[in-house]
Coordinates of C-alpha atoms in Angstrom, one line a residue:
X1 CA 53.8 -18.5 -9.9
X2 CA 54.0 -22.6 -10.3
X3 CA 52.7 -22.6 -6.7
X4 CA 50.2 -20.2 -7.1
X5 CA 48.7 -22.1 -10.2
X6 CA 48.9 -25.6 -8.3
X7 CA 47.1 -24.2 -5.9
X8 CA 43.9 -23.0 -8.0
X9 CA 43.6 -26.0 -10.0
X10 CA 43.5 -27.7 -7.0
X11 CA 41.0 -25.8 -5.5
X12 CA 38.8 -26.0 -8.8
X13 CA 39.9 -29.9 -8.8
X14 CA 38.2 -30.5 -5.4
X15 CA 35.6 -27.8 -5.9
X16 CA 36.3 -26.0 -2.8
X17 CA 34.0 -22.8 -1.6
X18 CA 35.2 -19.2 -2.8
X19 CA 36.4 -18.1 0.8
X20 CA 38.5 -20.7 0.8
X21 CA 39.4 -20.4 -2.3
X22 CA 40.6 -16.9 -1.6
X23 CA 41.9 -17.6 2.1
X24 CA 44.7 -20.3 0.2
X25 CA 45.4 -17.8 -2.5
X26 CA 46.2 -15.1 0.1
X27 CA 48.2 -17.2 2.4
X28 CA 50.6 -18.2 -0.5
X29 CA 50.5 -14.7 -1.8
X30 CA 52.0 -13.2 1.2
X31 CA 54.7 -16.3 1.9
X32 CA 55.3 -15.6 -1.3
X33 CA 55.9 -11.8 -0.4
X34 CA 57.6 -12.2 2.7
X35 CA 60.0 -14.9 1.4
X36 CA 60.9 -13.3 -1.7
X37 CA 63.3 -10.8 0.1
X38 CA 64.7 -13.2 2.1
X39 CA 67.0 -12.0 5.4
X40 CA 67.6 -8.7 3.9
X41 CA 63.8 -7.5 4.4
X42 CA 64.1 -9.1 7.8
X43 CA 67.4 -7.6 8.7
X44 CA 66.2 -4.1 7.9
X45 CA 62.9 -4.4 9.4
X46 CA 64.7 -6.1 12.8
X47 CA 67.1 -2.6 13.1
X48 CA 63.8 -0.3 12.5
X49 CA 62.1 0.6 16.0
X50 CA 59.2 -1.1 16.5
X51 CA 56.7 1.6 15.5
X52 CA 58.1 2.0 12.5
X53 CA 58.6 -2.1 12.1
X54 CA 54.7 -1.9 12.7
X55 CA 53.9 0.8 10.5
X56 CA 55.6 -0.7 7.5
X57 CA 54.7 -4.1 8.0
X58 CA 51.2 -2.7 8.7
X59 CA 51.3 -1.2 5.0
X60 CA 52.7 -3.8 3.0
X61 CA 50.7 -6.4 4.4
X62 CA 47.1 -4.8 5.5
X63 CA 45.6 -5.2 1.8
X64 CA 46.1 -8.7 1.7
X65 CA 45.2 -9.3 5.9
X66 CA 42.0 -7.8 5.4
X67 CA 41.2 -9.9 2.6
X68 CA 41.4 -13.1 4.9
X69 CA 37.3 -14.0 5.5
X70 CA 38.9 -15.2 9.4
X71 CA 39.8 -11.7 9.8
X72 CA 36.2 -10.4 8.9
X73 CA 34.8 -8.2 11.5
X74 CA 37.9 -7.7 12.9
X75 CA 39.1 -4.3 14.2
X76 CA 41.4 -2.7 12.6
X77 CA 43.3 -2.3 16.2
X78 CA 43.3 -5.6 16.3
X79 CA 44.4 -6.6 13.0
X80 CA 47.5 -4.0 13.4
X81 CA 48.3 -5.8 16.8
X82 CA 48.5 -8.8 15.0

């Protein structure tokens, strides 16, 4: 949350554009998301097979992907790849 809140007052510090604005925001939002579980969200994804692997990371994360303006216009075949 401390990171989260650095990170908007500095974007509203140095008066940087709303994409960018959002693009930070999501970046920390899913470190935050991923790191938060630690090995043990790894562990279990690691001993899934990989089309589940895909399929739940493809769930948890998609919302916050699609967000991303670099991801704009992107297919969604693509963005599941990634």
């Amino acid at each position: 949350r401390d990171t989260i809140q650095a990170a908007s007052s500095f974007a509203i510090r140095n008066q940087l554009p709303i994409r960018l604005q959002e693009q930070m925001l999501a970046h920390l939002c899913l470190k935050y998301r991923t790191h938060s579980e630690g090995l043990q969200q790894q562990e279990t994804l690691e001993s899934l097979p990989k089309a589940i692997h895909s399929s739940i990371t493809h769930y948890l994360f998609y919302a916050l992907v699609d967000k991303v303006y670099l991801f704009r216009g992107v297919s969604t075949d693509l963005i599941f790849q990634l």
